[in-house]
């Protein structure tokens, strides 16, 4: 304990008397036995503590965490997943380095698994009904880790079972346009099996689009052109490089929404109402199975029919044709069919989130929430264990300071290890459903580190504008891994940047979709969120994602040898996240810069004006109210920034700061409208909902315009454009109102 | 300024140093230039100020306010309504007795008026097409105030225009059951005009029910049995007594929902999207017109057909028959028909809310909101000017203390004068739509005083459980008007009481429906709300409501002579509301007792167990999770109460109290679920939504059970029962979670 500082606090009380006289006019104290003034106010971000934390985040320990976490496959709800729940609880309850408390929260959720007794198979069936060729059922056991009983067979989670059989066609990415192209080419799709490749559209969408054309079954593979920079031979792939081996198959959830499929908007506790399976929407409509490119080559390079368009060609070493059926001069007789037998089963399983908390010393009811999922498809060294390894190192370093009595944050810090993310962000979504109000009222921000390291070139951050400045502050102070003496910030700006009207050239943050557990926090709860990772040099690879993603080749050695030898990128992510956590939890004034939303709104507005203005005018719809609303937001955000600056120069009262901080924390909430997008699930943030329209503006407006474009004035579709415009205007005006001085009418 | 008290504050800093040492372990101060501790903390409720306010609330001034407010008819959006906007602004901007600021907020809303050129008429048309009798178009000019051009013709707002003509039938209250009864009696309803009486069901429902049976037009009258304790002669009615004169007609809105009909969920600012009229729902489907009982007697006492059931009889001095058509021996020939010609017009009109604020000295971002509507149907001395007269007196007394520098509340106090309430709570609803987030985040409670005095017997309060205790505290300290020396509380308990498991016999609060402007605050925003009035001795009258309600006889003299001579009941309401405002705005700890929700939940639970338990069990639905949730809520609410008591004994830090107060203030929000009742508009409070089911339990459960009762297990209706049960369990569990210590997981 530091006595000198306690004394300093006593002296501060003198200044406090003087101020009291000035303010007495408004706040005349009433009683002798009035409650004492705040004792806990002065705590602010401590740069020494910050430096200590930065120094203690240890690359070697992250590596050891990763080794342990990825030692065995730990599919959601598997015994090993349960073991890791215990590991997390043990770490977070450790008397030397643990948190204040930790607890597992279990939900009963609907997962989908392939049958163990009856594996999914993809066969070529000759005209007599004989199986003349079979695709691999498992990935090749290249490192001894691909063969165990816990390595789940590649499958498309939530695809229905069924055994469709038909002529094969090639459908590129399986987008709506791709199937239209096949139709245009005169190819009869009814009853066929469509071979598609990953990319271009969501997993489940391929089957949805296919089924509309009568396709009976769907195969999905990863083309070496998309993932391996064209390389495909075993000598060029893992374990000889980071590239995907020919037998590698990307697993994944093919469910359209997120959250437990049976309990939308309700937590999946045992007693909760569950939808009848017949009423569940969002599962693929037809049997679907993923395969490796080795198998895809056998199928695709033997296809008959027209040559596929140039953009449909890939790197399998042959000319891709469209089908239907095999060519007479190929490996299979021309009238052979493909049989896709899927025996997936839906099962109610227990899946747990683990939560740990460090109680805030001053404002324990303000939560800085940091999380990652725990479940993997197989060993999941990269996805998600690289993030979990960082999570554990962060909690260890902060926990140790805590247990030593060196430090306790101003606000509470909550660590989360989510369950069943791979099946559709299930653990995090159920958590937001169960604690909706508590979280919405109190959460300062959500920080997600799922895959910590995709590659070791640069930081990449997705997030909403209020978090930009704290990310910048943090990354300017941390040295970038790799050669040179750049900060993470200075390295980052070389890879991702944009010209900001306010700041000039700055690193560019991506926007948050629904790729990881931040989705329910930003879209459903309206909590300012971010996702942090180290990633590629795009000049060096065009891989869609790290090549062994969701395969049995995503192992510790893969990370250790190829992705991040030395774990310095992991360390960089840990330091970045750690600095952000400390800044959010310890700063007297919340480092959320709401005025950074102004640039987003202005750019959305400009896109609307430039790309939709003329069209809207034709239909007598004015953007005037939107212009006014954006201007009002800009002015109020700037004025609030001014008031904060002024206050920071003085000795503000902690309640005053709390009130300002509430304005900053709650701004993101004012963009939520649960009635804006009735056809969407959870999406209620009017700035970040899914945008399907082509114009990079407010999503509701963009989408409504793209639907209305070809309809007449006065149509329902144009009414929806006007409604969406009013929803945005109301949200922006409402947001601006929350930024005004709190006693203004 | 009181120097001695400022000095007392300086001494308090010593205790603060001691506490600092104890807490230093967790909250080690970090910087010499740390912000100073709170200076404004000690302000708590000042009993001297409270007494001053109670003493200054002046019955005579309330009377003079009422005289001015009710001098002219001030229908929503009329010139006189606009004059009153100016009057309010002038009062609230008065340099001697005004507020800190005041402003009018104008919306463009859809109102409905009878045509001035072509008045609505109700005629009896003989077999040759001649008009043989006409109902009165206006009320009799009894006091010289019923005849001016600003007295709007009685009409059913939002009833469509049309000129249906047909045989007359008598349909009692016009409920579904009433029309079924007519059908059972073999009466052909197609093409008839149904004469109904007020009561039993909402205004608009009469036409909705009628139209389902092919009825072509609806008349609505007020039976002397329901409003006049059976009296009906001019000598027994106003101006000779408080009873309704024979020509009096209740006007009213026949719109089913509330808020501007064209802009649901959006503020009705000029630029907002407006529904096409064809897409508006909730207007009566057929022409409807209200008439006085004088006219109703002419129609009803000449009806032919079967004698109406005993419960359908009234006090018009004849036997009520069902029709159809007139009896041959009556005043009209037997084949005469009734023609209802309605020429109502929908008009977009400007309607304003007036808002005034007293800035809080310590927590300006916490709003105690007090409001009433301003618009009336005619002079509206009782409805709403009795409430507005109280509002102006309250703002004058508080404003004077403010301007003198004697007092400023801890939290902000917002006064509101709503526009267009009579058409469907339009001003208040648009306000909640425009400032949804700001209000939801910051409003401590909403206090509504619409009709301040229905009669002078007793207080009557409707409200949610958290406000019970503050109402009790306030009313125990104020003397009741009238003979004896009772407190308002002690008088109140004689009229409305219940046996509380926690407190024994206490006055009973009613629950909040949608009768006045509190509706959007409680149902849409989830803000703890109350409605306060003085009302009847039910042993002395069975009048549905004060007899001249919504007629041109609701005048100043009516109030002055019959309702509250001396205005002591008005004063009692002003004092009650004033004390509540001061307690909510000035108390260091918010006087919202959340544990008082436990009795409500327990009683809802018991009703579910007793009246639905067996039925649910038959369908394999367990109430177990609900029992657990209620118990959890009870335990957490009690524990929070304990923590508050403990803290109150010490010298708590203002931030600590702010955090607790946030828990208290925000509890009501945790009962909101905007997806619970998709078919309802605005209703999202899972405890207070409209209950149509007969069991007095959670409304969603009650309603779903009543719909499912006659369906088979496994039906969609039973699934909805389970969904509603889960919604309640989730809300209660979520609410309990917000009451736990804030750093608990």
XYZ file of N, CA, C and O in Angstrom, chain A residues 401-544:
576
model
N -1.286 -9.867 -11.072
C -1.241 -8.519 -10.478
C -2.343 -8.349 -9.442
O -2.155 -7.727 -8.394
N -3.487 -8.906 -9.768
C -4.645 -8.826 -8.881
C -4.378 -9.549 -7.570
O -4.586 -9.005 -6.479
N -3.919 -10.789 -7.701
C -3.721 -11.604 -6.501
C -2.579 -11.071 -5.635
O -2.565 -11.259 -4.421
N -1.635 -10.411 -6.282
C -0.535 -9.816 -5.521
C -0.962 -8.537 -4.818
O -0.228 -7.992 -3.999
N -2.130 -8.029 -5.182
C -2.586 -6.777 -4.578
C -1.978 -5.551 -5.228
O -2.110 -4.432 -4.728
N -1.324 -5.740 -6.352
C -0.685 -4.613 -7.038
C -1.701 -3.731 -7.759
O -1.499 -2.538 -7.927
N -2.755 -4.360 -8.174
C -3.663 -3.653 -9.088
C -5.072 -4.229 -9.005
O -5.237 -5.419 -8.757
N -6.020 -3.356 -9.145
C -7.411 -3.766 -9.388
C -8.003 -2.719 -10.311
O -7.834 -1.526 -10.094
N -8.669 -3.148 -11.369
C -9.142 -2.148 -12.342
C -10.257 -1.287 -11.759
O -10.952 -1.689 -10.833
N -10.404 -0.125 -12.356
C -11.521 0.757 -11.979
C -12.853 0.066 -12.249
O -13.744 0.052 -11.432
N -12.976 -0.509 -13.468
C -14.220 -1.201 -13.867
C -13.989 -2.716 -13.850
O -12.844 -3.166 -13.815
N -15.052 -3.475 -13.924
C -14.917 -4.931 -13.948
C -14.436 -5.405 -15.316
O -14.762 -4.808 -16.345
N -13.635 -6.458 -15.287
C -13.209 -7.104 -16.534
C -13.784 -8.513 -16.530
O -13.602 -9.265 -15.573
N -14.490 -8.852 -17.573
C -15.094 -10.181 -17.673
C -14.427 -10.937 -18.821
O -14.359 -10.434 -19.950
N -13.917 -12.124 -18.502
C -13.347 -12.990 -19.528
C -14.352 -14.077 -19.864
O -15.011 -14.613 -18.973
N -14.441 -14.409 -21.135
C -15.421 -15.416 -21.542
C -14.805 -16.419 -22.496
O -14.075 -16.048 -23.419
N -15.106 -17.674 -22.248
C -14.750 -18.750 -23.178
C -16.062 -19.355 -23.664
O -16.754 -20.049 -22.920
N -16.417 -19.045 -24.888
C -17.731 -19.430 -25.411
C -17.751 -20.866 -25.915
O -16.766 -21.332 -26.487
N -18.880 -21.519 -25.766
C -19.063 -22.862 -26.305
C -19.767 -22.829 -27.654
O -20.493 -21.886 -27.978
N -19.512 -23.860 -28.458
C -20.282 -24.138 -29.679
C -20.371 -22.966 -30.650
O -21.381 -22.794 -31.323
N -19.274 -22.224 -30.753
C -19.253 -21.139 -31.733
C -19.306 -21.684 -33.138
O -19.933 -21.110 -34.030
N -18.596 -22.806 -33.345
C -18.471 -23.320 -34.717
C -19.824 -23.711 -35.312
O -19.992 -23.738 -36.525
N -20.775 -24.007 -34.449
C -22.096 -24.404 -34.940
C -22.987 -23.187 -35.202
O -24.107 -23.316 -35.658
N -22.480 -22.004 -34.879
C -23.261 -20.790 -35.131
C -23.281 -19.854 -33.934
O -24.361 -19.430 -33.514
N -22.122 -19.544 -33.399
C -21.988 -18.551 -32.311
C -22.974 -18.845 -31.181
O -23.587 -17.936 -30.603
N -23.123 -20.130 -30.872
C -24.235 -20.517 -30.012
C -24.028 -20.072 -28.565
O -24.916 -19.461 -27.956
N -22.866 -20.358 -27.992
C -22.653 -20.012 -26.588
C -22.789 -18.519 -26.330
O -23.474 -18.096 -25.387
N -22.153 -17.710 -27.148
C -22.209 -16.262 -26.944
C -23.629 -15.744 -27.151
O -24.096 -14.867 -26.420
N -24.323 -16.282 -28.132
C -25.688 -15.814 -28.385
C -26.618 -16.167 -27.225
O -27.408 -15.328 -26.776
N -26.505 -17.384 -26.727
C -27.362 -17.769 -25.596
C -27.071 -16.890 -24.385
O -27.974 -16.516 -23.641
N -25.796 -16.564 -24.210
C -25.398 -15.677 -23.112
C -26.083 -14.314 -23.243
O -26.629 -13.775 -22.262
N -26.093 -13.767 -24.446
C -26.729 -12.449 -24.626
C -28.239 -12.541 -24.449
O -28.878 -11.580 -24.014
N -28.797 -13.690 -24.776
C -30.239 -13.853 -24.570
C -30.571 -13.983 -23.088
O -31.585 -13.468 -22.611
N -29.709 -14.683 -22.353
C -29.993 -14.905 -20.935
C -29.802 -13.623 -20.113
O -30.563 -13.367 -19.194
N -28.779 -12.830 -20.462
C -28.464 -11.667 -19.632
C -28.616 -10.365 -20.400
O -27.855 -9.415 -20.199
N -29.604 -10.339 -21.257
C -29.804 -9.212 -22.166
C -29.717 -7.851 -21.459
O -28.901 -6.996 -21.812
N -30.550 -7.639 -20.458
C -30.627 -6.310 -19.843
C -29.373 -5.947 -19.078
O -28.855 -4.844 -19.201
N -28.914 -6.897 -18.287
C -27.705 -6.657 -17.502
C -26.547 -6.260 -18.415
O -25.827 -5.291 -18.149
N -26.380 -6.963 -19.493
C -25.268 -6.685 -20.405
C -25.475 -5.377 -21.146
O -24.547 -4.588 -21.325
N -26.694 -5.168 -21.588
C -26.943 -3.971 -22.383
C -26.779 -2.706 -21.532
O -26.320 -1.678 -22.008
N -27.156 -2.816 -20.265
C -27.067 -1.640 -19.400
C -25.636 -1.327 -18.969
O -25.318 -0.194 -18.659
N -24.782 -2.369 -18.921
C -23.520 -2.187 -18.203
C -22.248 -2.434 -19.002
O -21.159 -2.151 -18.494
N -22.359 -2.986 -20.197
C -21.127 -3.368 -20.888
C -20.516 -2.188 -21.632
O -21.157 -1.556 -22.468
N -19.274 -1.908 -21.320
C -18.541 -0.807 -21.936
C -18.193 -1.147 -23.382
O -18.366 -0.336 -24.285
N -17.666 -2.352 -23.584
C -17.289 -2.780 -24.932
C -17.032 -4.277 -24.903
O -16.777 -4.855 -23.841
N -17.128 -4.889 -26.071
C -16.788 -6.304 -26.202
C -15.592 -6.442 -27.128
O -15.574 -5.902 -28.235
N -14.590 -7.179 -26.633
C -13.369 -7.416 -27.399
C -13.310 -8.898 -27.733
O -13.366 -9.741 -26.830
N -13.210 -9.213 -28.998
C -13.170 -10.607 -29.428
C -11.799 -10.906 -30.032
O -11.315 -10.160 -30.878
N -11.162 -11.954 -29.535
C -9.973 -12.477 -30.222
C -10.230 -13.954 -30.460
O -10.101 -14.756 -29.558
N -10.651 -14.272 -31.659
C -10.956 -15.664 -32.000
C -9.668 -16.260 -32.541
O -8.787 -16.666 -31.772
N -9.473 -16.289 -33.836
C -8.186 -16.679 -34.393
C -7.248 -15.502 -34.118
O -7.437 -14.427 -34.670
N -6.283 -15.700 -33.228
C -5.391 -14.586 -32.884
C -4.435 -14.299 -34.040
O -4.087 -13.156 -34.310
N -4.012 -15.385 -34.687
C -3.001 -15.228 -35.731
C -3.388 -16.043 -36.971
O -3.343 -17.264 -36.955
N -3.780 -15.349 -38.018
C -3.992 -15.981 -39.327
C -2.640 -16.113 -40.030
O -2.385 -17.049 -40.763
N -1.829 -15.102 -39.833
C -0.497 -15.045 -40.432
C 0.221 -13.917 -39.704
O -0.386 -13.218 -38.887
N 1.524 -13.757 -39.960
C 2.272 -12.859 -39.079
C 2.717 -11.536 -39.704
O 3.721 -10.964 -39.309
N 1.904 -11.046 -40.642
C 2.329 -9.811 -41.307
C 1.890 -8.533 -40.607
O 2.665 -7.593 -40.442
N 0.640 -8.491 -40.203
C 0.087 -7.203 -39.716
C -1.110 -7.413 -38.825
O -1.794 -8.420 -38.905
N -1.358 -6.419 -38.006
C -2.595 -6.395 -37.240
C -3.767 -6.187 -38.196
O -3.611 -5.587 -39.269
N -4.895 -6.730 -37.830
C -6.143 -6.442 -38.548
C -7.236 -6.312 -37.492
O -7.355 -7.163 -36.607
N -7.976 -5.227 -37.529
C -9.033 -5.001 -36.543
C -10.340 -4.706 -37.263
O -10.375 -3.931 -38.217
N -11.381 -5.375 -36.800
C -12.733 -5.017 -37.214
C -13.395 -4.388 -36.001
O -13.189 -4.869 -34.882
N -14.184 -3.363 -36.204
C -14.831 -2.762 -35.034
C -15.695 -1.591 -35.406
O -15.651 -1.108 -36.541
N -16.482 -1.148 -34.445
C -17.319 0.027 -34.691
C -16.496 1.284 -34.380
O -15.541 1.224 -33.605
N -16.869 2.403 -34.960
C -16.036 3.605 -34.846
C -15.638 4.022 -33.429
O -14.508 4.496 -33.247
N -16.493 3.882 -32.408
C -16.062 4.373 -31.082
C -14.812 3.681 -30.543
O -14.167 4.220 -29.643
N -14.458 2.500 -31.066
C -13.272 1.818 -30.528
C -12.003 2.176 -31.298
O -10.898 1.811 -30.893
N -12.138 2.875 -32.408
C -10.967 3.161 -33.233
C -9.845 3.824 -32.430
O -8.683 3.409 -32.475
N -10.192 4.840 -31.670
C -9.124 5.628 -31.039
C -8.387 4.830 -29.967
O -7.167 4.976 -29.812
N -9.112 3.978 -29.231
C -8.419 3.208 -28.198
C -7.507 2.158 -28.847
O -6.415 1.867 -28.339
N -7.913 1.642 -29.980
C -7.044 0.701 -30.694
C -5.795 1.440 -31.204
O -4.671 0.950 -31.091
N -5.999 2.625 -31.711
C -4.846 3.411 -32.185
C -3.901 3.728 -31.026
O -2.681 3.556 -31.125
N -4.475 4.205 -29.910
C -3.628 4.546 -28.761
C -2.808 3.340 -28.321
O -1.612 3.459 -28.026
N -3.476 2.198 -28.251
C -2.783 0.995 -27.782
C -1.673 0.602 -28.742
O -0.530 0.338 -28.341
N -1.973 0.562 -30.025
C -1.034 -0.008 -30.983
C 0.139 0.923 -31.287
O 1.182 0.472 -31.763
N -0.025 2.195 -31.010
C 1.111 3.122 -31.198
C 2.208 2.877 -30.179
O 3.350 3.279 -30.376
N 1.852 2.234 -29.080
C 2.795 2.068 -27.981
C 3.427 0.677 -27.929
O 4.164 0.370 -27.007
N 3.079 -0.163 -28.890
C 3.603 -1.541 -28.837
C 4.459 -1.793 -30.071
O 4.058 -1.479 -31.190
N 5.595 -2.407 -29.839
C 6.490 -2.689 -30.940
C 5.930 -3.822 -31.784
O 5.441 -4.827 -31.276
N 6.013 -3.670 -33.062
C 5.561 -4.703 -33.990
C 6.551 -5.855 -33.993
O 7.765 -5.639 -33.901
N 6.073 -7.101 -34.077
C 7.015 -8.212 -34.226
C 7.667 -8.132 -35.610
O 7.229 -7.367 -36.459
N 8.686 -8.911 -35.804
C 9.338 -8.927 -37.124
C 10.432 -7.889 -37.197
O 10.715 -7.188 -36.227
N 11.041 -7.810 -38.369
C 12.192 -6.927 -38.554
C 11.777 -5.455 -38.425
O 10.614 -5.122 -38.555
N 12.744 -4.614 -38.185
C 12.474 -3.184 -38.102
C 12.045 -2.798 -36.702
O 11.922 -3.634 -35.814
N 11.816 -1.511 -36.528
C 11.495 -1.023 -35.193
C 10.190 -0.244 -35.222
O 10.055 0.812 -34.612
N 9.242 -0.775 -36.002
C 7.961 -0.095 -36.134
C 7.051 -0.425 -34.953
O 7.150 -1.491 -34.344
N 6.133 0.475 -34.687
C 5.058 0.126 -33.772
C 4.056 -0.757 -34.541
O 4.066 -0.783 -35.787
N 3.207 -1.430 -33.790
C 2.150 -2.216 -34.444
C 1.324 -1.305 -35.341
O 0.952 -1.663 -36.460
N 1.060 -0.111 -34.841
C 0.294 0.879 -35.598
C 0.984 1.206 -36.917
O 0.361 1.188 -37.994
N 2.277 1.512 -36.847
C 3.007 1.919 -38.053
C 3.147 0.777 -39.057
O 3.191 1.006 -40.270
N 3.224 -0.421 -38.540
C 3.248 -1.570 -39.442
C 1.877 -1.798 -40.078
O 1.737 -2.013 -41.282
N 0.877 -1.691 -39.261
C -0.522 -1.902 -39.673
C -0.916 -0.969 -40.811
O -1.521 -1.373 -41.807
N -0.545 0.292 -40.648
C -0.958 1.315 -41.617
C -0.366 1.028 -43.003
O -0.895 1.496 -44.015
N 0.683 0.250 -43.050
C 1.267 -0.108 -44.357
C 0.371 -1.092 -45.109
O 0.405 -1.174 -46.331
N -0.403 -1.860 -44.378
C -1.226 -2.902 -45.004
C -2.687 -2.497 -45.210
O -3.299 -2.840 -46.215
N -3.235 -1.852 -44.190
C -4.637 -1.432 -44.266
C -4.681 0.049 -43.926
O -4.334 0.427 -42.812
N -5.099 0.856 -44.838
C -5.186 2.271 -44.496
C -6.255 2.966 -45.306
O -6.762 2.442 -46.294
N -6.598 4.121 -44.841
C -7.601 4.939 -45.522
C -7.295 6.393 -45.174
O -6.592 6.689 -44.207
N -7.851 7.244 -45.977
C -7.659 8.660 -45.725
C -8.866 9.166 -44.942
O -9.980 9.176 -45.441
N -8.592 9.560 -43.721
C -9.675 10.046 -42.864
C -9.764 11.554 -42.964
O -8.752 12.246 -42.823
N -10.970 12.084 -43.206
C -11.108 13.543 -43.255
C -10.602 14.204 -41.969
O -10.032 15.291 -42.007
N -10.767 13.530 -40.844
C -10.383 14.141 -39.570
C -8.911 13.969 -39.251
O -8.283 14.848 -38.681
N -8.345 12.813 -39.630
C -7.004 12.482 -39.148
C -5.959 12.311 -40.242
O -4.808 12.024 -39.962
N -6.361 12.366 -41.501
C -5.413 12.033 -42.560
C -5.298 10.518 -42.707
O -6.252 9.790 -42.416
N -4.119 10.047 -43.117
C -3.954 8.611 -43.339
C -3.917 7.871 -42.000
O -3.092 8.170 -41.134
N -4.810 6.915 -41.863
C -4.861 6.096 -40.639
C -5.094 4.641 -41.035
O -5.553 4.355 -42.143
N -4.758 3.712 -40.146
C -5.111 2.324 -40.424
C -6.628 2.220 -40.555
O -7.364 2.939 -39.877
N -7.097 1.335 -41.417
C -8.544 1.209 -41.579
C -9.063 0.002 -40.815
O -8.508 -1.095 -40.900
N -10.115 0.244 -40.058
C -10.798 -0.848 -39.373
C -11.835 -1.454 -40.309
O -12.525 -0.730 -41.030
N -11.942 -2.758 -40.288
C -13.010 -3.415 -41.038
C -14.310 -3.342 -40.260
O -14.319 -2.990 -39.080
N -15.413 -3.646 -40.926
C -16.675 -3.651 -40.190
C -17.012 -5.071 -39.738
O -16.488 -6.053 -40.257
N -17.883 -5.150 -38.753
C -18.191 -6.425 -38.102
C -19.366 -7.102 -38.797
O -20.464 -6.556 -38.858
N -19.134 -8.277 -39.320
C -20.222 -9.064 -39.902
C -20.783 -9.998 -38.835
O -21.232 -9.539 -37.774
N -20.755 -11.310 -39.131
C -21.205 -12.273 -38.135
C -20.242 -13.453 -38.095
O -20.632 -14.586 -37.852
N -18.964 -13.156 -38.316
C -17.972 -14.217 -38.421
C -17.521 -14.807 -37.111
O -16.916 -15.872 -37.101
N -17.795 -14.148 -36.025
C -17.401 -14.717 -34.733
C -18.313 -14.167 -33.638
O -19.327 -13.519 -33.934
N -17.936 -14.425 -32.393
C -18.847 -14.191 -31.279
C -19.174 -12.727 -30.990
O -20.001 -12.457 -30.128
N -18.546 -11.799 -31.678
C -18.938 -10.398 -31.491
C -20.332 -10.135 -32.052
O -20.986 -9.150 -31.690
N -20.809 -11.004 -32.936
C -22.064 -10.726 -33.652
C -23.249 -10.449 -32.718
O -23.918 -9.418 -32.856
N -23.558 -11.328 -31.743
C -24.706 -10.990 -30.885
C -24.476 -9.719 -30.074
O -25.439 -9.011 -29.765
N -23.222 -9.416 -29.751
C -22.968 -8.211 -28.947
C -23.228 -6.943 -29.736
O -23.867 -6.023 -29.235
N -22.761 -6.888 -30.952
C -22.984 -5.667 -31.712
C -24.383 -5.628 -32.328
O -25.070 -4.615 -32.252
N -24.824 -6.728 -32.915
C -26.086 -6.677 -33.662
C -27.317 -6.783 -32.770
O -28.348 -6.193 -33.060
N -27.227 -7.568 -31.715
C -28.399 -7.811 -30.873
C -28.416 -6.858 -29.675
O -29.474 -6.333 -29.305
N -27.249 -6.638 -29.063
C -27.198 -5.801 -27.858
C -26.770 -4.363 -28.126
O -26.925 -3.507 -27.260
N -26.183 -4.095 -29.275
C -25.722 -2.733 -29.538
C -24.556 -2.316 -28.670
O -24.483 -1.177 -28.211
N -23.644 -3.235 -28.422
C -22.457 -2.942 -27.626
C -21.278 -2.717 -28.570
O -21.027 -3.542 -29.464
N -20.567 -1.632 -28.372
C -19.401 -1.347 -29.211
C -18.439 -2.531 -29.120
O -18.062 -2.942 -28.028
N -18.053 -3.053 -30.263
C -17.299 -4.305 -30.295
C -16.119 -4.220 -31.246
O -16.068 -3.354 -32.118
N -15.193 -5.150 -31.033
C -14.061 -5.233 -31.962
C -13.563 -6.662 -32.041
O -13.782 -7.466 -31.135
N -12.896 -6.992 -33.122
C -12.277 -8.293 -33.317
C -10.839 -8.031 -33.751
O -10.595 -7.263 -34.676
N -9.903 -8.695 -33.067
C -8.480 -8.383 -33.257
C -7.722 -9.631 -33.688
O -7.908 -10.706 -33.117
N -6.840 -9.491 -34.670
C -6.017 -10.630 -35.095
C -4.766 -10.124 -35.802
O -4.691 -8.962 -36.216
N -3.793 -11.002 -35.942
C -2.687 -10.772 -36.861
C -2.976 -11.532 -38.139
O -3.545 -12.621 -38.118
N -2.594 -10.942 -39.267
C -3.015 -11.577 -40.519
C -1.977 -11.397 -41.632
O -0.842 -10.990 -41.394
N -2.432 -11.698 -42.846
C -1.573 -11.846 -44.026
C -0.990 -10.570 -44.598
O -1.580 -9.506 -44.477
N 0.038 -10.767 -45.327
C 0.493 -9.813 -46.328
C -0.188 -10.239 -47.623
O 0.155 -11.264 -48.216
N -1.161 -9.471 -48.042
C -1.959 -9.857 -49.215
C -1.163 -9.830 -50.524
O -1.630 -10.354 -51.532
N 0.014 -9.261 -50.462
C 0.840 -9.303 -51.671
C 1.559 -10.642 -51.768
O 2.123 -10.995 -52.803
N 1.534 -11.411 -50.708
C 2.254 -12.685 -50.687
C 1.354 -13.893 -50.876
O 1.826 -14.984 -51.187
N 0.056 -13.727 -50.590
C -0.845 -14.872 -50.767
C -2.251 -14.376 -51.070
O -2.649 -13.303 -50.602
N -2.967 -15.160 -51.860
C -4.370 -14.828 -52.112
C -5.290 -15.827 -51.426
O -6.474 -15.907 -51.741
N -4.736 -16.598 -50.496
C -5.557 -17.602 -49.805
C -6.769 -16.955 -49.147
O -6.629 -15.926 -48.490
N -7.948 -17.537 -49.347
C -9.202 -17.042 -48.735
C -9.039 -16.856 -47.243
O -9.593 -15.954 -46.625
